């Protein structure tokens, strides 16, 4: 007993016990690290469903914006078509106008030949000017329509690959969900942990 008391006083037994405890803790930590690495390897082989869902949401938002832009362009075209048709009708009406100014508006007599020629030329010049202006306006609307059609084609072309990628992501997510396996510990982890704890 005196020797044991002396050993305790000299801290030899306490230090030995602390060393044993430290060794067990280090062994336990090494085993836990080994098991964690085993689990991480299982997770590395798994498809990142969360990442796929984030990509899916981004694509769906992008698709929504594109479809709205496409609808806006498609709704814009009929208004332009109506303006083109209105200019066409207006042009036909002006083109059909005939000079009816052979009689003086003030006195009601027939205009002299030189005045008649002058009045006819003024009428024809005015008519040509109005027809040119209508034609210019129609060409402007036609250009606007062509630009809208070009944008419609471009947007529709951008929508197709987005829809295809969304479809692919749906398949990948479904496959990942079907193949989903929860990671598990190493086969001998529980036994080794119990053996270390029993010391």
PDB file of C-alpha atoms in Angstrom:
ATOM      1  CA  UNK A   1       0.000   0.000   0.000  1.00  0.00           C
ATOM      2  CA  UNK A   2       2.876   2.331   0.874  1.00  0.00           C
ATOM      3  CA  UNK A   3       4.409   1.606  -2.555  1.00  0.00           C
ATOM      4  CA  UNK A   4       1.086   2.349  -4.296  1.00  0.00           C
ATOM      5  CA  UNK A   5       0.689   5.553  -2.323  1.00  0.00           C
ATOM      6  CA  UNK A   6       4.232   6.477  -3.274  1.00  0.00           C
ATOM      7  CA  UNK A   7       3.513   5.692  -6.950  1.00  0.00           C
ATOM      8  CA  UNK A   8       0.368   7.844  -6.833  1.00  0.00           C
ATOM      9  CA  UNK A   9       2.329  10.570  -5.127  1.00  0.00           C
ATOM     10  CA  UNK A  10       4.930  10.347  -7.854  1.00  0.00           C
ATOM     11  CA  UNK A  11       2.070  10.513 -10.377  1.00  0.00           C
ATOM     12  CA  UNK A  12       3.351   7.443 -12.215  1.00  0.00           C
ATOM     13  CA  UNK A  13       0.066   5.487 -12.098  1.00  0.00           C
ATOM     14  CA  UNK A  14      -2.008   8.540 -13.013  1.00  0.00           C
ATOM     15  CA  UNK A  15       0.235   9.358 -15.956  1.00  0.00           C
ATOM     16  CA  UNK A  16       0.109   5.739 -17.132  1.00  0.00           C
ATOM     17  CA  UNK A  17      -3.699   5.744 -16.979  1.00  0.00           C
ATOM     18  CA  UNK A  18      -3.873   9.095 -18.796  1.00  0.00           C
ATOM     19  CA  UNK A  19      -1.569   7.727 -21.504  1.00  0.00           C
ATOM     20  CA  UNK A  20      -3.815   4.672 -21.936  1.00  0.00           C
ATOM     21  CA  UNK A  21      -6.912   6.902 -22.189  1.00  0.00           C
ATOM     22  CA  UNK A  22      -5.171   9.124 -24.757  1.00  0.00           C
ATOM     23  CA  UNK A  23      -4.222   6.090 -26.859  1.00  0.00           C
ATOM     24  CA  UNK A  24      -7.827   4.840 -26.811  1.00  0.00           C
ATOM     25  CA  UNK A  25      -9.104   8.304 -27.812  1.00  0.00           C
ATOM     26  CA  UNK A  26      -6.611   8.491 -30.697  1.00  0.00           C
ATOM     27  CA  UNK A  27      -7.623   5.023 -31.859  1.00  0.00           C
ATOM     28  CA  UNK A  28     -11.306   6.022 -31.673  1.00  0.00           C
ATOM     29  CA  UNK A  29     -10.623   9.237 -33.648  1.00  0.00           C
ATOM     30  CA  UNK A  30      -8.684   7.310 -36.327  1.00  0.00           C
ATOM     31  CA  UNK A  31     -11.570   4.810 -36.646  1.00  0.00           C
ATOM     32  CA  UNK A  32     -14.136   7.638 -36.895  1.00  0.00           C
ATOM     33  CA  UNK A  33     -12.034   9.373 -39.577  1.00  0.00           C
ATOM     34  CA  UNK A  34     -11.730   6.140 -41.541  1.00  0.00           C
ATOM     35  CA  UNK A  35     -15.513   5.603 -41.352  1.00  0.00           C
ATOM     36  CA  UNK A  36     -16.220   9.236 -42.348  1.00  0.00           C
ATOM     37  CA  UNK A  37     -13.961   8.846 -45.412  1.00  0.00           C
ATOM     38  CA  UNK A  38     -15.830   5.621 -46.299  1.00  0.00           C
ATOM     39  CA  UNK A  39     -19.184   7.468 -46.106  1.00  0.00           C
ATOM     40  CA  UNK A  40     -17.858  10.409 -48.161  1.00  0.00           C
ATOM     41  CA  UNK A  41     -16.726   8.036 -50.918  1.00  0.00           C
ATOM     42  CA  UNK A  42     -20.304   6.746 -51.091  1.00  0.00           C
ATOM     43  CA  UNK A  43     -21.646  10.305 -51.297  1.00  0.00           C
ATOM     44  CA  UNK A  44     -19.127  11.239 -54.000  1.00  0.00           C
ATOM     45  CA  UNK A  45     -20.623   8.601 -56.291  1.00  0.00           C
ATOM     46  CA  UNK A  46     -24.132   9.951 -55.780  1.00  0.00           C
ATOM     47  CA  UNK A  47     -25.715  12.372 -58.240  1.00  0.00           C
ATOM     48  CA  UNK A  48     -26.155  15.862 -56.789  1.00  0.00           C
ATOM     49  CA  UNK A  49     -29.973  16.071 -56.859  1.00  0.00           C
ATOM     50  CA  UNK A  50     -29.929  19.401 -55.021  1.00  0.00           C
ATOM     51  CA  UNK A  51     -27.666  20.904 -57.692  1.00  0.00           C
ATOM     52  CA  UNK A  52     -29.858  19.472 -60.438  1.00  0.00           C
ATOM     53  CA  UNK A  53     -32.949  21.010 -58.831  1.00  0.00           C
ATOM     54  CA  UNK A  54     -31.246  24.419 -58.602  1.00  0.00           C
ATOM     55  CA  UNK A  55     -30.330  24.197 -62.307  1.00  0.00           C
ATOM     56  CA  UNK A  56     -33.905  23.113 -63.098  1.00  0.00           C
ATOM     57  CA  UNK A  57     -35.374  26.124 -61.269  1.00  0.00           C
ATOM     58  CA  UNK A  58     -33.019  28.507 -63.082  1.00  0.00           C
ATOM     59  CA  UNK A  59     -33.946  26.998 -66.458  1.00  0.00           C
ATOM     60  CA  UNK A  60     -37.669  27.133 -65.703  1.00  0.00           C
ATOM     61  CA  UNK A  61     -37.355  30.828 -64.809  1.00  0.00           C
ATOM     62  CA  UNK A  62     -35.392  31.444 -67.999  1.00  0.00           C
ATOM     63  CA  UNK A  63     -38.004  29.536 -70.025  1.00  0.00           C
ATOM     64  CA  UNK A  64     -40.812  31.567 -68.458  1.00  0.00           C
ATOM     65  CA  UNK A  65     -39.089  34.842 -69.426  1.00  0.00           C
ATOM     66  CA  UNK A  66     -38.499  33.607 -73.000  1.00  0.00           C
ATOM     67  CA  UNK A  67     -42.098  32.433 -73.411  1.00  0.00           C
ATOM     68  CA  UNK A  68     -43.411  35.767 -72.160  1.00  0.00           C
ATOM     69  CA  UNK A  69     -41.157  37.611 -74.624  1.00  0.00           C
ATOM     70  CA  UNK A  70     -42.365  35.306 -77.423  1.00  0.00           C
ATOM     71  CA  UNK A  71     -46.018  35.951 -76.535  1.00  0.00           C
ATOM     72  CA  UNK A  72     -45.390  39.717 -76.480  1.00  0.00           C
ATOM     73  CA  UNK A  73     -43.826  39.585 -79.945  1.00  0.00           C
ATOM     74  CA  UNK A  74     -46.606  37.374 -81.299  1.00  0.00           C
ATOM     75  CA  UNK A  75     -49.228  39.765 -79.901  1.00  0.00           C
ATOM     76  CA  UNK A  76     -47.385  42.727 -81.472  1.00  0.00           C
ATOM     77  CA  UNK A  77     -47.569  41.337 -85.047  1.00  0.00           C
ATOM     78  CA  UNK A  78     -51.372  41.589 -85.581  1.00  0.00           C
ATOM     79  CA  UNK A  79     -51.294  45.289 -84.651  1.00  0.00           C
ATOM     80  CA  UNK A  80     -48.563  45.892 -87.213  1.00  0.00           C
ATOM     81  CA  UNK A  81     -50.499  43.865 -89.803  1.00  0.00           C
ATOM     82  CA  UNK A  82     -53.550  46.064 -89.185  1.00  0.00           C
ATOM     83  CA  UNK A  83     -51.442  49.194 -89.764  1.00  0.00           C
ATOM     84  CA  UNK A  84     -50.012  47.729 -92.986  1.00  0.00           C
ATOM     85  CA  UNK A  85     -53.530  46.927 -94.184  1.00  0.00           C
ATOM     86  CA  UNK A  86     -54.714  50.449 -93.282  1.00  0.00           C
ATOM     87  CA  UNK A  87     -51.887  52.012 -95.319  1.00  0.00           C
ATOM     88  CA  UNK A  88     -52.741  49.692 -98.217  1.00  0.00           C
ATOM     89  CA  UNK A  89     -56.381  50.830 -98.137  1.00  0.00           C
ATOM     90  CA  UNK A  90     -55.331  54.439 -97.809  1.00  0.00           C
ATOM     91  CA  UNK A  91     -52.946  54.098-100.786  1.00  0.00           C
ATOM     92  CA  UNK A  92     -55.700  52.562-102.951  1.00  0.00           C
ATOM     93  CA  UNK A  93     -58.086  55.369-102.022  1.00  0.00           C
ATOM     94  CA  UNK A  94     -55.559  58.098-102.877  1.00  0.00           C
ATOM     95  CA  UNK A  95     -54.472  56.297-106.071  1.00  0.00           C
ATOM     96  CA  UNK A  96     -58.114  56.179-107.211  1.00  0.00           C
ATOM     97  CA  UNK A  97     -58.579  59.940-106.822  1.00  0.00           C
ATOM     98  CA  UNK A  98     -59.240  61.750-110.095  1.00  0.00           C
ATOM     99  CA  UNK A  99     -58.801  65.459-110.797  1.00  0.00           C
ATOM    100  CA  UNK A 100     -62.201  67.121-110.851  1.00  0.00           C
ATOM    101  CA  UNK A 101     -61.150  70.760-110.838  1.00  0.00           C
ATOM    102  CA  UNK A 102     -62.000  71.736-114.447  1.00  0.00           C
ATOM    103  CA  UNK A 103     -64.385  74.407-113.107  1.00  0.00           C
ATOM    104  CA  UNK A 104     -63.324  77.475-111.112  1.00  0.00           C
ATOM    105  CA  UNK A 105     -64.376  77.116-107.500  1.00  0.00           C
ATOM    106  CA  UNK A 106     -65.000  80.868-107.163  1.00  0.00           C
ATOM    107  CA  UNK A 107     -67.042  81.699-110.295  1.00  0.00           C
ATOM    108  CA  UNK A 108     -68.166  78.287-111.614  1.00  0.00           C
ATOM    109  CA  UNK A 109     -66.740  78.807-115.151  1.00  0.00           C
ATOM    110  CA  UNK A 110     -64.483  76.354-116.986  1.00  0.00           C
ATOM    111  CA  UNK A 111     -60.825  76.995-116.297  1.00  0.00           C
ATOM    112  CA  UNK A 112     -58.687  78.282-119.156  1.00  0.00           C
ATOM    113  CA  UNK A 113     -56.295  75.668-120.636  1.00  0.00           C
ATOM    114  CA  UNK A 114     -53.170  77.080-118.964  1.00  0.00           C
ATOM    115  CA  UNK A 115     -54.875  77.243-115.546  1.00  0.00           C
ATOM    116  CA  UNK A 116     -56.354  73.767-116.054  1.00  0.00           C
ATOM    117  CA  UNK A 117     -52.902  72.344-116.828  1.00  0.00           C
ATOM    118  CA  UNK A 118     -51.444  74.100-113.779  1.00  0.00           C
ATOM    119  CA  UNK A 119     -54.258  72.839-111.497  1.00  0.00           C
ATOM    120  CA  UNK A 120     -53.907  69.293-112.878  1.00  0.00           C
ATOM    121  CA  UNK A 121     -50.126  69.316-112.275  1.00  0.00           C
ATOM    122  CA  UNK A 122     -50.634  70.606-108.717  1.00  0.00           C
ATOM    123  CA  UNK A 123     -53.225  67.880-108.090  1.00  0.00           C
ATOM    124  CA  UNK A 124     -50.944  65.147-109.492  1.00  0.00           C
ATOM    125  CA  UNK A 125     -47.930  66.449-107.506  1.00  0.00           C
ATOM    126  CA  UNK A 126     -49.968  66.508-104.306  1.00  0.00           C
ATOM    127  CA  UNK A 127     -51.335  63.029-105.040  1.00  0.00           C
ATOM    128  CA  UNK A 128     -47.826  61.671-105.709  1.00  0.00           C
ATOM    129  CA  UNK A 129     -46.524  63.264-102.511  1.00  0.00           C
ATOM    130  CA  UNK A 130     -49.343  61.686-100.472  1.00  0.00           C
ATOM    131  CA  UNK A 131     -48.822  58.273-102.161  1.00  0.00           C
ATOM    132  CA  UNK A 132     -45.063  58.442-101.449  1.00  0.00           C
ATOM    133  CA  UNK A 133     -45.724  59.283 -97.814  1.00  0.00           C
ATOM    134  CA  UNK A 134     -48.206  56.383 -97.482  1.00  0.00           C
ATOM    135  CA  UNK A 135     -45.709  54.037 -99.173  1.00  0.00           C
ATOM    136  CA  UNK A 136     -42.946  55.185 -96.824  1.00  0.00           C
ATOM    137  CA  UNK A 137     -45.216  54.575 -93.838  1.00  0.00           C
ATOM    138  CA  UNK A 138     -46.184  51.120 -95.151  1.00  0.00           C
ATOM    139  CA  UNK A 139     -42.519  50.211 -95.680  1.00  0.00           C
ATOM    140  CA  UNK A 140     -41.769  51.323 -92.125  1.00  0.00           C
ATOM    141  CA  UNK A 141     -44.505  49.020 -90.785  1.00  0.00           C
ATOM    142  CA  UNK A 142     -43.275  46.173 -92.990  1.00  0.00           C
ATOM    143  CA  UNK A 143     -39.777  46.626 -91.567  1.00  0.00           C
ATOM    144  CA  UNK A 144     -41.177  46.577 -88.031  1.00  0.00           C
ATOM    145  CA  UNK A 145     -43.057  43.378 -88.862  1.00  0.00           C
ATOM    146  CA  UNK A 146     -39.920  41.757 -90.341  1.00  0.00           C
ATOM    147  CA  UNK A 147     -37.975  42.677 -87.194  1.00  0.00           C
ATOM    148  CA  UNK A 148     -40.721  41.191 -85.002  1.00  0.00           C
ATOM    149  CA  UNK A 149     -40.733  37.984 -87.077  1.00  0.00           C
ATOM    150  CA  UNK A 150     -36.963  37.806 -86.759  1.00  0.00           C
ATOM    151  CA  UNK A 151     -37.215  38.188 -82.968  1.00  0.00           C
ATOM    152  CA  UNK A 152     -39.958  35.533 -82.845  1.00  0.00           C
ATOM    153  CA  UNK A 153     -37.757  33.094 -84.758  1.00  0.00           C
ATOM    154  CA  UNK A 154     -34.763  33.848 -82.531  1.00  0.00           C
ATOM    155  CA  UNK A 155     -36.715  33.481 -79.266  1.00  0.00           C
ATOM    156  CA  UNK A 156     -38.384  30.268 -80.459  1.00  0.00           C
ATOM    157  CA  UNK A 157     -34.909  28.959 -81.310  1.00  0.00           C
ATOM    158  CA  UNK A 158     -33.703  29.801 -77.796  1.00  0.00           C
ATOM    159  CA  UNK A 159     -36.697  28.092 -76.167  1.00  0.00           C
ATOM    160  CA  UNK A 160     -36.114  24.666 -77.772  1.00  0.00           C
ATOM    161  CA  UNK A 161     -32.724  23.901 -76.147  1.00  0.00           C
ATOM    162  CA  UNK A 162     -33.973  25.125 -72.763  1.00  0.00           C
ATOM    163  CA  UNK A 163     -36.971  22.776 -72.971  1.00  0.00           C
ATOM    164  CA  UNK A 164     -34.676  19.913 -74.017  1.00  0.00           C
ATOM    165  CA  UNK A 165     -32.334  20.541 -71.086  1.00  0.00           C
ATOM    166  CA  UNK A 166     -35.275  20.701 -68.669  1.00  0.00           C
ATOM    167  CA  UNK A 167     -36.491  17.351 -70.012  1.00  0.00           C
ATOM    168  CA  UNK A 168     -32.995  15.869 -69.528  1.00  0.00           C
ATOM    169  CA  UNK A 169     -32.846  17.197 -65.978  1.00  0.00           C
ATOM    170  CA  UNK A 170     -36.250  15.647 -65.196  1.00  0.00           C
ATOM    171  CA  UNK A 171     -34.861  12.275 -66.319  1.00  0.00           C
ATOM    172  CA  UNK A 172     -31.619  12.692 -64.347  1.00  0.00           C
ATOM    173  CA  UNK A 173     -33.469  13.692 -61.185  1.00  0.00           C
ATOM    174  CA  UNK A 174     -35.901  10.767 -61.530  1.00  0.00           C
ATOM    175  CA  UNK A 175     -33.004   8.335 -62.055  1.00  0.00           C
ATOM    176  CA  UNK A 176     -31.089   9.799 -59.108  1.00  0.00           C
ATOM    177  CA  UNK A 177     -34.140   9.557 -56.850  1.00  0.00           C
ATOM    178  CA  UNK A 178     -34.732   5.946 -57.917  1.00  0.00           C
ATOM    179  CA  UNK A 179     -31.092   4.994 -57.301  1.00  0.00           C
ATOM    180  CA  UNK A 180     -30.819   6.931 -54.061  1.00  0.00           C
ATOM    181  CA  UNK A 181     -29.134   4.891 -51.315  1.00  0.00           C
ATOM    182  CA  UNK A 182     -28.404   6.249 -47.864  1.00  0.00           C
ATOM    183  CA  UNK A 183     -24.689   5.979 -47.056  1.00  0.00           C
ATOM    184  CA  UNK A 184     -23.793   3.411 -44.417  1.00  0.00           C
ATOM    185  CA  UNK A 185     -20.905   2.768 -42.039  1.00  0.00           C
ATOM    186  CA  UNK A 186     -18.081   0.325 -42.741  1.00  0.00           C
ATOM    187  CA  UNK A 187     -19.146  -3.282 -42.169  1.00  0.00           C
ATOM    188  CA  UNK A 188     -16.828  -3.742 -39.144  1.00  0.00           C
ATOM    189  CA  UNK A 189     -17.197  -0.206 -37.755  1.00  0.00           C
ATOM    190  CA  UNK A 190     -19.594  -1.045 -34.920  1.00  0.00           C
ATOM    191  CA  UNK A 191     -17.543  -4.067 -33.774  1.00  0.00           C
ATOM    192  CA  UNK A 192     -14.252  -2.163 -33.865  1.00  0.00           C
ATOM    193  CA  UNK A 193     -15.789   0.781 -32.001  1.00  0.00           C
ATOM    194  CA  UNK A 194     -17.156  -1.572 -29.314  1.00  0.00           C
ATOM    195  CA  UNK A 195     -13.751  -3.249 -28.972  1.00  0.00           C
ATOM    196  CA  UNK A 196     -12.027   0.090 -28.481  1.00  0.00           C
ATOM    197  CA  UNK A 197     -14.677   1.191 -25.969  1.00  0.00           C
ATOM    198  CA  UNK A 198     -14.273  -2.038 -23.972  1.00  0.00           C
ATOM    199  CA  UNK A 199     -10.649  -1.345 -23.128  1.00  0.00           C
TER     200      UNK A 199
END
